[in-house]
Coordinates of N, CA, C and O in Angstrom, one line a residue:
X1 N 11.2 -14.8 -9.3 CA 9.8 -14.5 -9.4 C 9.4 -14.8 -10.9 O 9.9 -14.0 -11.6
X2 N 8.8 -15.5 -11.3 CA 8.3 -15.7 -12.5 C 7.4 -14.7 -13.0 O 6.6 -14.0 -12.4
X3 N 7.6 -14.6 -14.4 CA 6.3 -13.6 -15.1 C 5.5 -13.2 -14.7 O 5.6 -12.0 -14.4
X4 N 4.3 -14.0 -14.7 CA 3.3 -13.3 -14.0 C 3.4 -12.4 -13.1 O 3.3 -11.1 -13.3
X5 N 3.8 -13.4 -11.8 CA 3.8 -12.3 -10.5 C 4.5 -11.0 -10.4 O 4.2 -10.2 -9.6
X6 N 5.9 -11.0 -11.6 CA 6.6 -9.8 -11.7 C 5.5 -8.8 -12.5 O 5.5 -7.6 -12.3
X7 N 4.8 -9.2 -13.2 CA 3.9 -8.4 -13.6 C 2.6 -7.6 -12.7 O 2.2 -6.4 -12.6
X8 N 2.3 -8.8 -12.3 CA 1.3 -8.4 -11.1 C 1.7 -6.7 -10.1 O 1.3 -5.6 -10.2
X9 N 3.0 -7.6 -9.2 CA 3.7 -6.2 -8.8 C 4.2 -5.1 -9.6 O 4.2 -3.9 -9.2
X10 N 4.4 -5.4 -10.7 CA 4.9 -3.9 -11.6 C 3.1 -2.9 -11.6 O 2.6 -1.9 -11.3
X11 N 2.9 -3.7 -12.0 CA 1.2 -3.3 -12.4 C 0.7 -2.4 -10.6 O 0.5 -1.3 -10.2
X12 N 0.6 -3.4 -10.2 CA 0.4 -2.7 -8.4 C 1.0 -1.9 -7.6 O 0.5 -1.1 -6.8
X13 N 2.7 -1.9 -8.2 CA 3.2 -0.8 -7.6 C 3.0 0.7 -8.4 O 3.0 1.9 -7.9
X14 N 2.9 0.1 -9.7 CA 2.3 1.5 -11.0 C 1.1 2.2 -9.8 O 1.3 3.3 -9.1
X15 N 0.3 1.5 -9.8 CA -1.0 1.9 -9.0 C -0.8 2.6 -7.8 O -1.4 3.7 -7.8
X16 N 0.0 2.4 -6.8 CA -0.4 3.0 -5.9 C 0.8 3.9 -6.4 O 0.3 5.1 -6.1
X17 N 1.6 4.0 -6.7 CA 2.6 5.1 -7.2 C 2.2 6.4 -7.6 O 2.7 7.5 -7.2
X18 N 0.8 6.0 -8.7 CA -0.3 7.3 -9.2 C -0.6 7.7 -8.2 O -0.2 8.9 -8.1
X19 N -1.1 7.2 -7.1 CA -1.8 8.2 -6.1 C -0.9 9.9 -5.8 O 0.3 10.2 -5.8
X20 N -1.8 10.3 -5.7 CA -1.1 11.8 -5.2 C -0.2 11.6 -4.0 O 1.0 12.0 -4.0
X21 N -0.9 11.0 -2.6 CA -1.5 11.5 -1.5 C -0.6 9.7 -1.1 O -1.0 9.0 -0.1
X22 N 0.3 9.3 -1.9 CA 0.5 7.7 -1.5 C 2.2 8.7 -0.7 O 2.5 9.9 -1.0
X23 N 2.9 8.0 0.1 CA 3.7 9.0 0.9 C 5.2 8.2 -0.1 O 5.3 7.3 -0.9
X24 N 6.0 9.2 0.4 CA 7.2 9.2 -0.6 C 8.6 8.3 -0.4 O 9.7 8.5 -0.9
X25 N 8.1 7.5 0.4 CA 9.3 6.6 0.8 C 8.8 5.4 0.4 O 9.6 4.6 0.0
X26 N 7.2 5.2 0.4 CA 6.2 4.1 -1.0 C 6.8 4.2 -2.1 O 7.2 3.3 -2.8
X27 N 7.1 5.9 -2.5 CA 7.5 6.0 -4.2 C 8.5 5.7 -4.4 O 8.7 5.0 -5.3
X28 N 9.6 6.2 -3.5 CA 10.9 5.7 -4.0 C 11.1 4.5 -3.8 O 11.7 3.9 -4.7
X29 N 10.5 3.7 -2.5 CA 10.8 2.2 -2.9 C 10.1 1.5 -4.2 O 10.4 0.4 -4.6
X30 N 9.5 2.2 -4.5 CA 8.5 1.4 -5.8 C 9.1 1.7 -7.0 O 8.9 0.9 -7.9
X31 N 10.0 2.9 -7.2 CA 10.6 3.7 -8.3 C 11.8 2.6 -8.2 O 11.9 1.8 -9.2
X32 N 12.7 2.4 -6.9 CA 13.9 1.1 -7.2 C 13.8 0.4 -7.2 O 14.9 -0.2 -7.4
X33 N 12.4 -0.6 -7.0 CA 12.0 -1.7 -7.5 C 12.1 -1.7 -9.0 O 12.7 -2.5 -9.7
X34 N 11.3 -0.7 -9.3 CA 11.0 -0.8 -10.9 C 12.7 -0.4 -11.6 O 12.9 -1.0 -12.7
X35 N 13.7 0.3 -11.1 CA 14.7 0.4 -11.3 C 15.2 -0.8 -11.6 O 15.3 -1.2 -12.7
X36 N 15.5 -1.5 -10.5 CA 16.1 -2.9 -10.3 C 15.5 -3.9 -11.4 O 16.4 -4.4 -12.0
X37 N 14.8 -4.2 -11.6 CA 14.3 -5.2 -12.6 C 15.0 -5.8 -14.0 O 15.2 -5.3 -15.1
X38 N 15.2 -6.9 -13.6 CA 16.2 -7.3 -14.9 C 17.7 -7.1 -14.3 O 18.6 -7.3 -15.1
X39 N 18.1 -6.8 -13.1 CA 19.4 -6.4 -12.7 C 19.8 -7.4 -11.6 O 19.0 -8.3 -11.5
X40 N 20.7 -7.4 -11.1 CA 21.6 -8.2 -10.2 C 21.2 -7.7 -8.6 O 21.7 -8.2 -7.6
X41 N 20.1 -6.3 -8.7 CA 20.0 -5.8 -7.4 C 18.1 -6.0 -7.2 O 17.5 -5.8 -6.1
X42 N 17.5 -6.5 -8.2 CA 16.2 -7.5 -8.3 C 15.6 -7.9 -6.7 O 14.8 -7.3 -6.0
X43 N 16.5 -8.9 -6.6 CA 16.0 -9.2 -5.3 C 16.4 -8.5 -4.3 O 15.7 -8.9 -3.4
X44 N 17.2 -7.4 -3.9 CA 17.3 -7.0 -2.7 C 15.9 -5.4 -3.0 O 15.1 -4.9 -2.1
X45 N 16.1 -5.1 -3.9 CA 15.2 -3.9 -3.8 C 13.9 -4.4 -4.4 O 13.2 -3.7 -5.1
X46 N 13.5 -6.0 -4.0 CA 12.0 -6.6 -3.9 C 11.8 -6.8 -2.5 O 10.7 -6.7 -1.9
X47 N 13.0 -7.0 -2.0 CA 13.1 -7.2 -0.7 C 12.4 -5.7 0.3 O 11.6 -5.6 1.2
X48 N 13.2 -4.6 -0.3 CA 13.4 -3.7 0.4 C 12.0 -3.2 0.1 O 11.7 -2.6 1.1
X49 N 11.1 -3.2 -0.9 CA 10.0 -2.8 -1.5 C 8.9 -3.0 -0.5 O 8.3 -2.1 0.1
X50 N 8.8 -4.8 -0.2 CA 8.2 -5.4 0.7 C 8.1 -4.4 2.2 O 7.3 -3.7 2.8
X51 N 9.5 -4.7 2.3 CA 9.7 -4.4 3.8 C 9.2 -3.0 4.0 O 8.6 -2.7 5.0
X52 N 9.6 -1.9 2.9 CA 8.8 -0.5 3.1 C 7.4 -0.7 3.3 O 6.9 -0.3 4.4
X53 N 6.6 -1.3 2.1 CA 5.1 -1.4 2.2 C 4.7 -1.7 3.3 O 3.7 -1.2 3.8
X54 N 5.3 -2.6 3.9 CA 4.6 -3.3 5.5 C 4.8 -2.4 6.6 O 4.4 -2.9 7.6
X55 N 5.3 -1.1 6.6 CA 6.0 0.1 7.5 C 4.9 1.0 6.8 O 4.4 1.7 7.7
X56 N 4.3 1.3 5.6 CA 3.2 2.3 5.1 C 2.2 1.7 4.9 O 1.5 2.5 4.4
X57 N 1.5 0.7 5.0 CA 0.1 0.4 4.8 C -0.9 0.5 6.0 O -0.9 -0.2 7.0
X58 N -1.9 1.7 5.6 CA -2.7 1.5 6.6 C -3.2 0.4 7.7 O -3.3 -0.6 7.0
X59 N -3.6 0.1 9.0 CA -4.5 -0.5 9.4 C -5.6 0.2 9.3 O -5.5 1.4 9.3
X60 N -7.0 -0.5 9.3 CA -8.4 0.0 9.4 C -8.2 1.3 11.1 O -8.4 2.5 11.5
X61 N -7.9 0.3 11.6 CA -8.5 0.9 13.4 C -7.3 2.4 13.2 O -7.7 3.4 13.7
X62 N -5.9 2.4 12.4 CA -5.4 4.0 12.3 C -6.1 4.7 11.7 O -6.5 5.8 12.1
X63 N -6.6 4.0 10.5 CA -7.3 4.6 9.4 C -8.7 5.8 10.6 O -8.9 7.0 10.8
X64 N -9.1 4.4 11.0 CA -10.7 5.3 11.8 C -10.2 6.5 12.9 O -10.7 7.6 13.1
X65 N -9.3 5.9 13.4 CA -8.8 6.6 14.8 C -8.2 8.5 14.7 O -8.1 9.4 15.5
X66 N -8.0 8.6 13.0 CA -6.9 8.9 12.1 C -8.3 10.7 11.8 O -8.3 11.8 12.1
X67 N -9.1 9.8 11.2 CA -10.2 10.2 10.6 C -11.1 11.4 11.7 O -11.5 12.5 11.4
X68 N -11.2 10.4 13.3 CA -11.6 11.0 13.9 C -11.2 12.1 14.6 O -11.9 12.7 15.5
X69 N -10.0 12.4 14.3 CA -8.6 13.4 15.3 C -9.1 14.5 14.7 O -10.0 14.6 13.9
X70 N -8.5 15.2 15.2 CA -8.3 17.1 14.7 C -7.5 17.1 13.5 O -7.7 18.0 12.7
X71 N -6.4 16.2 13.3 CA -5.5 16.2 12.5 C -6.4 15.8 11.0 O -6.1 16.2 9.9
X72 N -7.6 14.9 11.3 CA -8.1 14.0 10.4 C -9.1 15.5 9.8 O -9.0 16.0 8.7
X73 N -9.8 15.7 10.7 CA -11.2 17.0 10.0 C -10.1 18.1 9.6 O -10.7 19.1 9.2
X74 N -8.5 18.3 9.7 CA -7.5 19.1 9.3 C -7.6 18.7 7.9 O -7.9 19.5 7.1
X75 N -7.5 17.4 7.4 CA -6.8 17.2 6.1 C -8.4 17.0 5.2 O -8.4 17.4 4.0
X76 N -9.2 16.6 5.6 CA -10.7 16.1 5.0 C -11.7 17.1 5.4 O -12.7 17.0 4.6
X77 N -11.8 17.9 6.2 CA -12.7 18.6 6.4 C -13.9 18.0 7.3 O -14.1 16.8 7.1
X78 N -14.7 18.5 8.2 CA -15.4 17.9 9.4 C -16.6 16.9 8.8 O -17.0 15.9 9.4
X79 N -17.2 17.2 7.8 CA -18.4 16.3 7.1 C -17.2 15.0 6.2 O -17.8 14.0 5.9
X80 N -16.4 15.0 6.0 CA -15.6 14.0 5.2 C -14.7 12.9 5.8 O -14.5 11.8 5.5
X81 N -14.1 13.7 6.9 CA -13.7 13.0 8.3 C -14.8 11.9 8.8 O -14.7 10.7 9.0
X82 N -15.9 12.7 8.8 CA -16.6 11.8 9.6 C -17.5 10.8 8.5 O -18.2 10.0 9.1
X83 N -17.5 10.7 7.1 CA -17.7 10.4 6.2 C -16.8 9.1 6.1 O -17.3 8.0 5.7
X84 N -15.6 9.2 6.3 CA -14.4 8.5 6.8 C -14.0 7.5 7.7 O -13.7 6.4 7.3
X85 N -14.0 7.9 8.7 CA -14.3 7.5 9.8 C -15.6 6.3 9.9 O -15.4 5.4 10.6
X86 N -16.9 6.3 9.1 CA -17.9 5.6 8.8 C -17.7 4.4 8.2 O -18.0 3.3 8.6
X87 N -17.0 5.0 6.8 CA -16.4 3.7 6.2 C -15.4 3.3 6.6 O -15.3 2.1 6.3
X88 N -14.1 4.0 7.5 CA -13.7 2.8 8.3 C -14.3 1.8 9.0 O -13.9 0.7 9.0
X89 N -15.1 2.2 9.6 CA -15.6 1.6 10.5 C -16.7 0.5 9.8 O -16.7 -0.5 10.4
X90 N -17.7 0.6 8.5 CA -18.1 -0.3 8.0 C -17.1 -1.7 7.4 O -17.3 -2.9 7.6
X91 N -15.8 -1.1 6.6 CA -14.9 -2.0 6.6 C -14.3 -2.6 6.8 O -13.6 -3.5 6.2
X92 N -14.6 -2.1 8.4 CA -13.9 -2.8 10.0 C -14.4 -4.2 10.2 O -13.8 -5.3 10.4
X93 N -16.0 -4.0 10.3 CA -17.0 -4.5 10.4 C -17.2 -5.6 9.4 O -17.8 -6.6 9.8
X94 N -16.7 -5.5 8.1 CA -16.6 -6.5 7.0 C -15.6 -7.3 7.2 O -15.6 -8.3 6.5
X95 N -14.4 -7.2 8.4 CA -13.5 -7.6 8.1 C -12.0 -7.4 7.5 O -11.0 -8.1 7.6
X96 N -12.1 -6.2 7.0 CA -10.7 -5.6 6.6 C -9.7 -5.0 7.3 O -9.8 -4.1 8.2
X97 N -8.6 -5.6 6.9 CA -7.8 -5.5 8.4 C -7.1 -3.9 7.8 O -6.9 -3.0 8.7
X98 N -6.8 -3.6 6.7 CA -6.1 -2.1 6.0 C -7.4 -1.2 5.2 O -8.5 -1.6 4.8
X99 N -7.0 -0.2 5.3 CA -7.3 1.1 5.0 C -8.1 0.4 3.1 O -7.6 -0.5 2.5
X100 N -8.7 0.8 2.7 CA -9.1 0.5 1.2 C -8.8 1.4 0.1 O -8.9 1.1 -1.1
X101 N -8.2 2.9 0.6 CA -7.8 3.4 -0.3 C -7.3 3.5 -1.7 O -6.7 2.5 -1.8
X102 N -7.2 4.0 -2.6 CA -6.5 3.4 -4.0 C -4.5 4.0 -3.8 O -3.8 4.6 -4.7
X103 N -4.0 3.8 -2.7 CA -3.0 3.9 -2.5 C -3.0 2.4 -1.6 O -2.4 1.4 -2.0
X104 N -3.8 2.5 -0.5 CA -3.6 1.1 0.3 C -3.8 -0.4 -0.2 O -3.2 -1.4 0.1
X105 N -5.3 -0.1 -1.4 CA -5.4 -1.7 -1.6 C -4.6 -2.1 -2.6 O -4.3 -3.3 -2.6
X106 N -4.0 -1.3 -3.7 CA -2.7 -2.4 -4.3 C -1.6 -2.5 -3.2 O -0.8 -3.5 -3.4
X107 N -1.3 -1.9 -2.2 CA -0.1 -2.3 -1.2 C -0.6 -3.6 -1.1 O 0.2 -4.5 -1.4
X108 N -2.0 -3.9 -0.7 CA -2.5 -4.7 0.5 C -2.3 -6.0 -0.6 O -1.5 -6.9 -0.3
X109 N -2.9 -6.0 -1.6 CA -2.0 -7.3 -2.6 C -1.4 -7.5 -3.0 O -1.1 -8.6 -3.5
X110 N -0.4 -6.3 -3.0 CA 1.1 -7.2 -3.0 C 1.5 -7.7 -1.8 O 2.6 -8.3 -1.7
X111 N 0.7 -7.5 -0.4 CA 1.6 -8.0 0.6 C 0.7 -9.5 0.6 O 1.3 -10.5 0.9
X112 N -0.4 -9.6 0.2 CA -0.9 -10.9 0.4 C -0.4 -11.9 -0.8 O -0.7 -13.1 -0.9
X113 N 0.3 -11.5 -1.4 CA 1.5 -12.2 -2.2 C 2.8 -11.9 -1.6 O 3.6 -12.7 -2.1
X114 N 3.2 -11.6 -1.1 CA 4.6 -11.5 -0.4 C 5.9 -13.1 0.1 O 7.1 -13.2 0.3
X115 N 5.0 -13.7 0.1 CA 5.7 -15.0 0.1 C 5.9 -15.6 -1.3 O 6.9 -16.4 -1.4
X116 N 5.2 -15.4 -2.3 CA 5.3 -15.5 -3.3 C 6.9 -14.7 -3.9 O 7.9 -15.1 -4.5
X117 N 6.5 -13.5 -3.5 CA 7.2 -12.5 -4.6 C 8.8 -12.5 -3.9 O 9.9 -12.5 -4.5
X118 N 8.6 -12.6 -2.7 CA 10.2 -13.0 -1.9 C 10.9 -14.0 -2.1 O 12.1 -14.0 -1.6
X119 N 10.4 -15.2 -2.9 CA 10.2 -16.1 -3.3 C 12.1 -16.4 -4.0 O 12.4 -17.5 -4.5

């Protein structure tokens, strides 16, 4: 992986790392990625990074489906759910295939580099 793009990913996995609310098998793969760097185990925990993110990144249609449940107006409250659920559904409509969250959209660019960074 050359410079840049190792950069890019450090910088993106920093990002969704911050989130509170980003789930914790994101963090630790993102923690031995950042571990690994410079080491002899580099590629396999870029590898394993990847392959976690593509197992946690939202789709839009979970995201909406998600929003509209009992479980969804549980975690957001019934005016924010459905607040939710809206902008899924406008995002849907734009085209976006993942969740836009500030946990989801750095996943969503490092996976649209993923051929790159497996590289």
């Amino acid at each position: 992986m050359n410079q840049e793009l190792k950069d890019f990913t450090v910088q993106k996995v920093k990002e969704y790392m911050s989130v509170p609310y980003c789930c914790a098998e994101a963090k630790e793969a993102g923690q031995a990625f950042l571990d690994a760097l410079g080491t002899d185990r580099e590629a396999e925990k870029t590898k394993a990074l990847i392959e976690e993110l593509e197992l946690d990144i939202m789709p839009v249609d979970q995201m909406i489906d998600f929003a509209k449940s009992e479980a969804g107006v549980q975690v957001f409250g019934a005016e924010e759910a459905k607040n939710v659920a809206a902008h899924g559904e406008e995002i849907k409509a734009a085209g976006r295939k993942y969740c836009d969250c500030e946990a989801c959209a750095p996943v969503e660019a490092i996976l649209k580099r993923k051929d790159e960074i497996l590289r």
